[in-house]
Short mmCIF file of C-alpha atoms and ligand atoms in Angstrom, two decimals:
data_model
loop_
_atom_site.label_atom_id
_atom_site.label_comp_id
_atom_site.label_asym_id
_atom_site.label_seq_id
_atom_site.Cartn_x
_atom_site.Cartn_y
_atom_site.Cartn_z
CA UNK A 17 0.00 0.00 0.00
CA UNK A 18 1.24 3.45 -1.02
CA UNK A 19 1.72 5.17 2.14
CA UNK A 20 4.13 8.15 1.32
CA UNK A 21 1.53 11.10 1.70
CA UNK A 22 0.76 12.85 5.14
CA UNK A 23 -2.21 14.01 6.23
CA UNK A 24 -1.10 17.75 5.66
CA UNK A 25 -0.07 16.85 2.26
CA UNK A 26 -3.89 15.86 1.87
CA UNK A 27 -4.87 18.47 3.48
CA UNK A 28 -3.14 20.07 0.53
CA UNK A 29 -4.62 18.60 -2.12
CA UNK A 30 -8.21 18.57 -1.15
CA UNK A 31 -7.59 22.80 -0.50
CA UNK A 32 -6.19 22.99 -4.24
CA UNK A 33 -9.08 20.63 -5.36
CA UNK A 34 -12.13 21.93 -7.45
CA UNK A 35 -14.21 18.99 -7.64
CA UNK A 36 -14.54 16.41 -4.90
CA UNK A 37 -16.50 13.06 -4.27
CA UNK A 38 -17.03 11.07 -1.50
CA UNK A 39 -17.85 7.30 -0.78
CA UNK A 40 -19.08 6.20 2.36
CA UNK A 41 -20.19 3.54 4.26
CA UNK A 42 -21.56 2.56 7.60
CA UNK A 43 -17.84 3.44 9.49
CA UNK A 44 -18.21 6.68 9.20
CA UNK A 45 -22.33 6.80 11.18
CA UNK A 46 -20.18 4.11 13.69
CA UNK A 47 -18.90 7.55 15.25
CA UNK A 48 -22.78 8.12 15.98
CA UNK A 49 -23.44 5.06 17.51
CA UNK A 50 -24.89 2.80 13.98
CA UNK A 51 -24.19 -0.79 14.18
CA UNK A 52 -21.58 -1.67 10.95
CA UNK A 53 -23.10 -4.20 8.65
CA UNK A 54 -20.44 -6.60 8.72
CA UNK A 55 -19.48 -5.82 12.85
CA UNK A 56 -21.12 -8.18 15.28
CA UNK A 57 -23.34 -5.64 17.12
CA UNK A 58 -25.05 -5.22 13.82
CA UNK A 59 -26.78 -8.67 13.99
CA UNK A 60 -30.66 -9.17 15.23
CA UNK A 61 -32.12 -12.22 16.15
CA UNK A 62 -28.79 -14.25 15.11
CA UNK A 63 -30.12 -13.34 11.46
CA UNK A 64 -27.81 -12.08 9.35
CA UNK A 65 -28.90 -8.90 7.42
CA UNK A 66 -28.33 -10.64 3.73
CA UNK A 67 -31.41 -13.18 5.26
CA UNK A 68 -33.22 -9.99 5.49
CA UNK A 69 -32.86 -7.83 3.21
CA UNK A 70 -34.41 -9.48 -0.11
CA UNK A 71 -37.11 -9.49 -1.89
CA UNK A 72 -37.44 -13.09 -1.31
CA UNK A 73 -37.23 -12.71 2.57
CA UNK A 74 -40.08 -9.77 2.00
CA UNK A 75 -42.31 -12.68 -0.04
CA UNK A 76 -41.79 -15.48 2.45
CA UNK A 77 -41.73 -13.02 5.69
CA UNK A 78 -42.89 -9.43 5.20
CA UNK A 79 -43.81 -9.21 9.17
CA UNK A 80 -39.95 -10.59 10.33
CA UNK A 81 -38.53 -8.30 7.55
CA UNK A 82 -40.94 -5.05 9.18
CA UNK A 83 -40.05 -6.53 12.27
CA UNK A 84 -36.29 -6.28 11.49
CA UNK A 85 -36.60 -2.82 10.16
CA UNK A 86 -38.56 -1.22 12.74
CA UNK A 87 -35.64 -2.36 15.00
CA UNK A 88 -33.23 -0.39 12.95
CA UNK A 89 -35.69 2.33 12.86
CA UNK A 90 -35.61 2.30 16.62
CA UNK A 91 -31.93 1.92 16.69
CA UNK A 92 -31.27 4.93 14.25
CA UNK A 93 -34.24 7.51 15.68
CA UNK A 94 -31.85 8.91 18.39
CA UNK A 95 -28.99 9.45 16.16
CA UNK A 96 -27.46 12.42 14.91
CA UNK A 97 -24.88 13.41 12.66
CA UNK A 98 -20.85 13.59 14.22
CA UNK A 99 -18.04 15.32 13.41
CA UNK A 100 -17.20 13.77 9.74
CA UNK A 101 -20.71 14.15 8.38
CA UNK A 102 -20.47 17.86 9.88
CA UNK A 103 -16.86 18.24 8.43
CA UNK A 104 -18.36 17.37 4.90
CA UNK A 105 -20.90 20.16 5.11
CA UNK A 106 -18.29 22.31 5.59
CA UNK A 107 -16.27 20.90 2.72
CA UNK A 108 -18.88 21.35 0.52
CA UNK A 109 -19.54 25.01 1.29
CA UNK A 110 -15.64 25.11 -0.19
CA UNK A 111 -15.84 23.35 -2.92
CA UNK A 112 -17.73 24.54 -6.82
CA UNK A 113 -18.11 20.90 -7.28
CA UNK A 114 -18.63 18.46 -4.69
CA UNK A 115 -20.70 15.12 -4.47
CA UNK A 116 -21.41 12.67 -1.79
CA UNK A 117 -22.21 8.91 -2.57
CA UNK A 118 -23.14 7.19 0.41
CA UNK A 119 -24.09 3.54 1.15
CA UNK A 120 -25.97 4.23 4.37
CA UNK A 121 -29.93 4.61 4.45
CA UNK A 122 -29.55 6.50 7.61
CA UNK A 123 -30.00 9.39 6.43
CA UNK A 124 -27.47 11.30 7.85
CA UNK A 125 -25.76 12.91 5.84
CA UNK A 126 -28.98 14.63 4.81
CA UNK A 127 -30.33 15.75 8.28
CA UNK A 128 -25.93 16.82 8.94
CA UNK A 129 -27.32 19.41 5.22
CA UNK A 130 -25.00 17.75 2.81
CA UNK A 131 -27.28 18.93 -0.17
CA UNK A 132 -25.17 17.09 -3.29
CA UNK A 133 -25.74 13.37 -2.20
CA UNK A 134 -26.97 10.36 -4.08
CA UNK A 135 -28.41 7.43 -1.55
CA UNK A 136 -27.52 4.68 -3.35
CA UNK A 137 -28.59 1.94 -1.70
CA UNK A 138 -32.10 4.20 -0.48
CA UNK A 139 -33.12 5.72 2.65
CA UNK A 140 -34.94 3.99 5.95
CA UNK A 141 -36.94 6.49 6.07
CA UNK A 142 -38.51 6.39 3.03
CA UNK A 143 -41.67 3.46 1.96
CA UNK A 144 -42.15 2.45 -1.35
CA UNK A 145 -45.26 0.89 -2.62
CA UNK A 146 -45.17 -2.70 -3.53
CA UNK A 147 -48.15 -2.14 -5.76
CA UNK A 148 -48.12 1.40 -7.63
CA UNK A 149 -44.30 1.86 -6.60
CA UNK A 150 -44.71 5.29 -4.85
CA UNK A 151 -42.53 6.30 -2.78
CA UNK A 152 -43.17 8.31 0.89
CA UNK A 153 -41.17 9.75 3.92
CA UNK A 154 -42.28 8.06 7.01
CA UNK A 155 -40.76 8.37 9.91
CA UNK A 156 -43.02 6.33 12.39
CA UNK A 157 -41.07 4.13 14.94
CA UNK A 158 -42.43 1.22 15.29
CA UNK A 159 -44.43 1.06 11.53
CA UNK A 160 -47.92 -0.62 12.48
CA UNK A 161 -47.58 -4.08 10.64
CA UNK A 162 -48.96 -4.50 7.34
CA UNK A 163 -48.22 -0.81 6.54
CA UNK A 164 -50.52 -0.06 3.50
CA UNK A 165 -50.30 2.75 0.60
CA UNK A 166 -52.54 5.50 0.92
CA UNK A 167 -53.10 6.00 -2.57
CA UNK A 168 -54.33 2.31 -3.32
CA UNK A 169 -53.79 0.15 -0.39
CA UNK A 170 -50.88 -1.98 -1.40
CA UNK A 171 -48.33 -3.11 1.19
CA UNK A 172 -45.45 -0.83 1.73
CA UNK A 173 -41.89 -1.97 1.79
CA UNK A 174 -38.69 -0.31 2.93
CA UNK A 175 -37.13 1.79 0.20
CA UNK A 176 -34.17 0.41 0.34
CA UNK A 177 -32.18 -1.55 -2.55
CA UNK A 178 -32.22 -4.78 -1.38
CA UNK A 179 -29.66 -7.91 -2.20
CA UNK A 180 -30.45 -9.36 -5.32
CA UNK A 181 -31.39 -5.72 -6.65
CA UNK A 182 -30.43 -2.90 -9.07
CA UNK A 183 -29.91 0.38 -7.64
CA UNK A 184 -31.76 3.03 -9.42
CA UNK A 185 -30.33 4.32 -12.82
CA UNK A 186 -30.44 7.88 -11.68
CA UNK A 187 -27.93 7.05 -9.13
CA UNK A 188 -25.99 5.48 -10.51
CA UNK A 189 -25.74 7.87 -13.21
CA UNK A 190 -25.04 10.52 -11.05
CA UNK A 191 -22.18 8.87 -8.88
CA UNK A 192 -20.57 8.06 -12.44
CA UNK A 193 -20.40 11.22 -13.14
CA UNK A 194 -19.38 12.60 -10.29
CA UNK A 195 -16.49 9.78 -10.31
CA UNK A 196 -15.76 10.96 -13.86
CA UNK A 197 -15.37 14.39 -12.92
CA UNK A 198 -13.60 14.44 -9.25
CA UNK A 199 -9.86 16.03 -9.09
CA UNK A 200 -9.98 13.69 -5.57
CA UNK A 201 -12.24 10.58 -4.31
CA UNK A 202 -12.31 10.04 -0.96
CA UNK A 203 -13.51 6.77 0.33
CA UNK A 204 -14.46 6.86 4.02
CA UNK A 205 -15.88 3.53 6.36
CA UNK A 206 -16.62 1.11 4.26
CA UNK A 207 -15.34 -2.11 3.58
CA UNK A 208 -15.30 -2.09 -0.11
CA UNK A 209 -17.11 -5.67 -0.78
CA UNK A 210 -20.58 -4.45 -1.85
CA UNK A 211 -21.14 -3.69 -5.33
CA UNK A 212 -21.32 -1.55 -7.45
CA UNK A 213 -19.65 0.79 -4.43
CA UNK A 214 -16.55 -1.41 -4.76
CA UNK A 215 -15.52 -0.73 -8.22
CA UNK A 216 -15.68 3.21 -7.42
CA UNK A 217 -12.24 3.62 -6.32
CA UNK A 218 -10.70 2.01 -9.76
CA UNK A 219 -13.17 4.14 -11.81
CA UNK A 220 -12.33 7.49 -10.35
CA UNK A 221 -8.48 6.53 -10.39
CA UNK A 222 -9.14 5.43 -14.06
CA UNK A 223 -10.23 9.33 -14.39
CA UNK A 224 -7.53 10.49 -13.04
CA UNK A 225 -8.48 11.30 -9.70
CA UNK A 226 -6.59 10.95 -6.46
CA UNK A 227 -8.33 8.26 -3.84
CA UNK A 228 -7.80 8.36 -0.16
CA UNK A 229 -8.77 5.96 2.19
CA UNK A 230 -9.79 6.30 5.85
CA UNK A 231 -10.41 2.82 7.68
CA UNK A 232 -10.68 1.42 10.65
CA UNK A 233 -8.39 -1.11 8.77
CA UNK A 234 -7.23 -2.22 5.79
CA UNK A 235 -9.28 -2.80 3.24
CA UNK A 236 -9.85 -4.28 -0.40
CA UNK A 237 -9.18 -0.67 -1.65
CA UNK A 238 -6.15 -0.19 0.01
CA UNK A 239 -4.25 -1.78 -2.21
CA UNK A 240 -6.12 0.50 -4.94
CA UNK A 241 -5.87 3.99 -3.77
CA UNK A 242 -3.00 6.42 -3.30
CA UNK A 243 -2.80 6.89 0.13
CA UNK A 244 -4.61 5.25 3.11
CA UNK A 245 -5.10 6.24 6.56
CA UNK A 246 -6.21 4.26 9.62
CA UNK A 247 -8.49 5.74 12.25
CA UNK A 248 -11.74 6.68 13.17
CA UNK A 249 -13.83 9.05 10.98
CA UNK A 250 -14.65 11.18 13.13
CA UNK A 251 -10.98 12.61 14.26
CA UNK A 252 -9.70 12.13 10.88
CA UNK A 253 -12.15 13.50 8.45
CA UNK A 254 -11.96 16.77 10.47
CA UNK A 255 -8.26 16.73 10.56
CA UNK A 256 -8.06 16.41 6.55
CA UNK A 257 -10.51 19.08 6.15
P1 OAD B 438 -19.49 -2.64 6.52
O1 OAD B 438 -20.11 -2.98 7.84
O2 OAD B 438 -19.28 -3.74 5.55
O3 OAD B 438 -18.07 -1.96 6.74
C1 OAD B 438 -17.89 -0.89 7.63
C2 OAD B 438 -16.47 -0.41 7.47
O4 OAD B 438 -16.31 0.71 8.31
C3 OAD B 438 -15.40 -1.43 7.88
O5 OAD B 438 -14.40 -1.46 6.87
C4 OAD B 438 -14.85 -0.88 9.19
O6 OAD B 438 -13.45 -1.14 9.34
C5 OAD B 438 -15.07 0.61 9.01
N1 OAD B 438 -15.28 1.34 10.27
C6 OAD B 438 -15.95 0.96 11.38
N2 OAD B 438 -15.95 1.92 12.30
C7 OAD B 438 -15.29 2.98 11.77
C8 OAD B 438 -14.96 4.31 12.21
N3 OAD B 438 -15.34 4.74 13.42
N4 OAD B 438 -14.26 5.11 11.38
C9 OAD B 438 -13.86 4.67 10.15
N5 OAD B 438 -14.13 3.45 9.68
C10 OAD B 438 -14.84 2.60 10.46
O7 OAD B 438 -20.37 -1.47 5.88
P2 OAD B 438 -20.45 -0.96 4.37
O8 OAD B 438 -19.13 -1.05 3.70
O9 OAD B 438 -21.11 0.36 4.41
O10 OAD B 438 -26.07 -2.61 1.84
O11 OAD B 438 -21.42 -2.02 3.74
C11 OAD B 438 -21.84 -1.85 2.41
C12 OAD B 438 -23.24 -2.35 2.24
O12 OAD B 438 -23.35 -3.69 2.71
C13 OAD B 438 -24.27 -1.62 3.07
O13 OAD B 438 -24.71 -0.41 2.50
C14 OAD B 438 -25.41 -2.59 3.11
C15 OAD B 438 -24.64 -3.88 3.34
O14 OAD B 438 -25.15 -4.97 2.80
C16 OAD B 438 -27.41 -2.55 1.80
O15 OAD B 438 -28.11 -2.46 2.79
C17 OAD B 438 -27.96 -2.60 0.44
#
C-alpha cells in the first residue's frame, strides 16, 4: 500500500481541489453510535442482514422483515450526525463541485445538510409501494404491521435496494459522473465488498483522480488507492478538512 503522503499533504490537495467526491459507508455513522453491517453488534435475532434484506425474505416473511426494520428504525431515531458528516458540510460550502455517494440509508448525511448526495442503496426512512411503486417519507417508529399505501392500499416496503437488486439508474448515473469528474475521491468507512460501491475507487483513479482511504483497517481498496489512513472518521475526516 502506497503510504508516502501525510495528512497535511492531503490536506493540501483537497484545499487545491475543485471537484470532490465522497464514498461512504456505515464506518463513518459508527462515530454516531450505527451498528456496521459486517461488525457483530449489527446482527438481530442471530439473522444475518443478507437473510433480510431481499425481496425473497419480504415474499416469504414481510412481518420478520418489518419486524427487522422497525428495530433499525428504533436503533437509528436517536442518532445524529458527528463530526465527519459535519466536516463534509463544511467541505462542501468550499468546494464549486462536490458530491457525496453514500451507502448508508440513515440518512445522515442529509439531516448533517449535505445537499449534493446520491443514496444509493435508499433511505430507511422512506416506503415504497409494492403495488403502484410510490414512494413516501415516514418516519413512524415502530411502523404498524402490514403498513398499507394510501393511494391504493398496497403493502409498503422499505425503500431500500435490497440484495439481489439494481440500484436506481439515476444514481448510478449521477455517482458516475461525479467519479468521472472528481480532481480527488475520498472513500471513508466502508469495507469495499458491496457492489457496485466497490468498483468506485478504480473508476475514479481510471479518471484520473486521487483516492484516499480512511479505515478502521485495511481494506480491499487499500491496495487500490494512493494513500490510506487508519483511524476513526470522526478525528480524521476533520483533521483532513
Ligand atoms: P461494513 O459494515 O461492511 O463496513 C464498515 C467499514 O467501516 C469497515 O471497513 C470498518 O473497518 C469501518 N469502520 C468501522 N468503524 C469505523 C470508524 N469509526 N471510522 C472509520 N471506519 C470505520 O459497511 P459498508 O461497507 O457500508 O447494503 O457495507 C456496504 C453495504 O453492505 C451496506 O450499504 C449494506 C450492506 O449490505 C445494503 O443495505 C444494500
Amino acid at each position: 500500500m502506497p503510504n508516502s503522503f501525510t495528512i497535511l499533504d492531503v490536506r493540501d490537495r483537497i484545499h487545491q481541489a475543485r471537484s470532490v467526491t465522497v464514498l461512504t459507508g456505515a464506518g463513518i455513522s459508527a462515530d454516531s453510535g450505527v451498528p456496521t453491517f459486517r461488525g457483530a453488534e449489527g446482527l438481530w435475532k442471530n439473522f444475518r442482514p443478507e437473510e433480510l434484506a431481499s425481496l425473497d425474505a419480504f415474499a416469504r416473511d414481510p412481518k420478520l422483515v418489518w419486524e427487522w426494520y422497525n428495530w433499525r428504525r428504533e436503533l437509528l431515531a436517536t442518532k445524529q450526525p458527528n463530526a465527519a458528516h459535519e466536516a463534509l458540510v463544511q467541505l462542501e460550502r468550499q468546494l464549486p463541485d462536490f458530491w457525496v455517494i453514500t451507502q448508508n440509508v440513515d440518512g445522515l448525511h442529509a439531516m448533517a445538510g449535505t445537499q449534493h448526495l446520491s443514496e444509493i442503496h435508499g433511505n430507511i426512512w422512506k416506503v415504497r409501494c409494492t403495488q403502484c411503486h410510490n414512494v413516501c417519507h415516514n418516519r413512524d417508529v415502530p411502523l404498524q404491521f402490514p403498513p398499507t399505501c394510501i393511494d391504493c392500499g398496497g403493502l409498503l416496503r422499505p425503500h431500500i435496494v435490497w440484495f439481489g437488486e439494481s440500484l436506481a439508474p439515476e444514481d448510478l448515473e449521477c455517482s458516475y459522473a461525479a467519479l468521472q469528474r472528481c480532481d480527488m475521491l475520498l472513500i471513508i468507512g466502508t469495507s469495499g465488498v458491496v457492489y457496485p460501491a466497490a468498483s468506485f475507487a478504480p473508476a475514479a483513479k481510471d479518471h484520473g483522480a486521487f483516492v484516499v482511504e480512511l479505515n478502521l483497517e485495511a481494506t480491499p481498496h487499500s491496495s487500490v488507492v494512493d494513500v490510506s489512513f487508519q483511524g476513526r472518521a470522526k478525528e480524521l475526516v476533520p483533521l483532513l478538512l
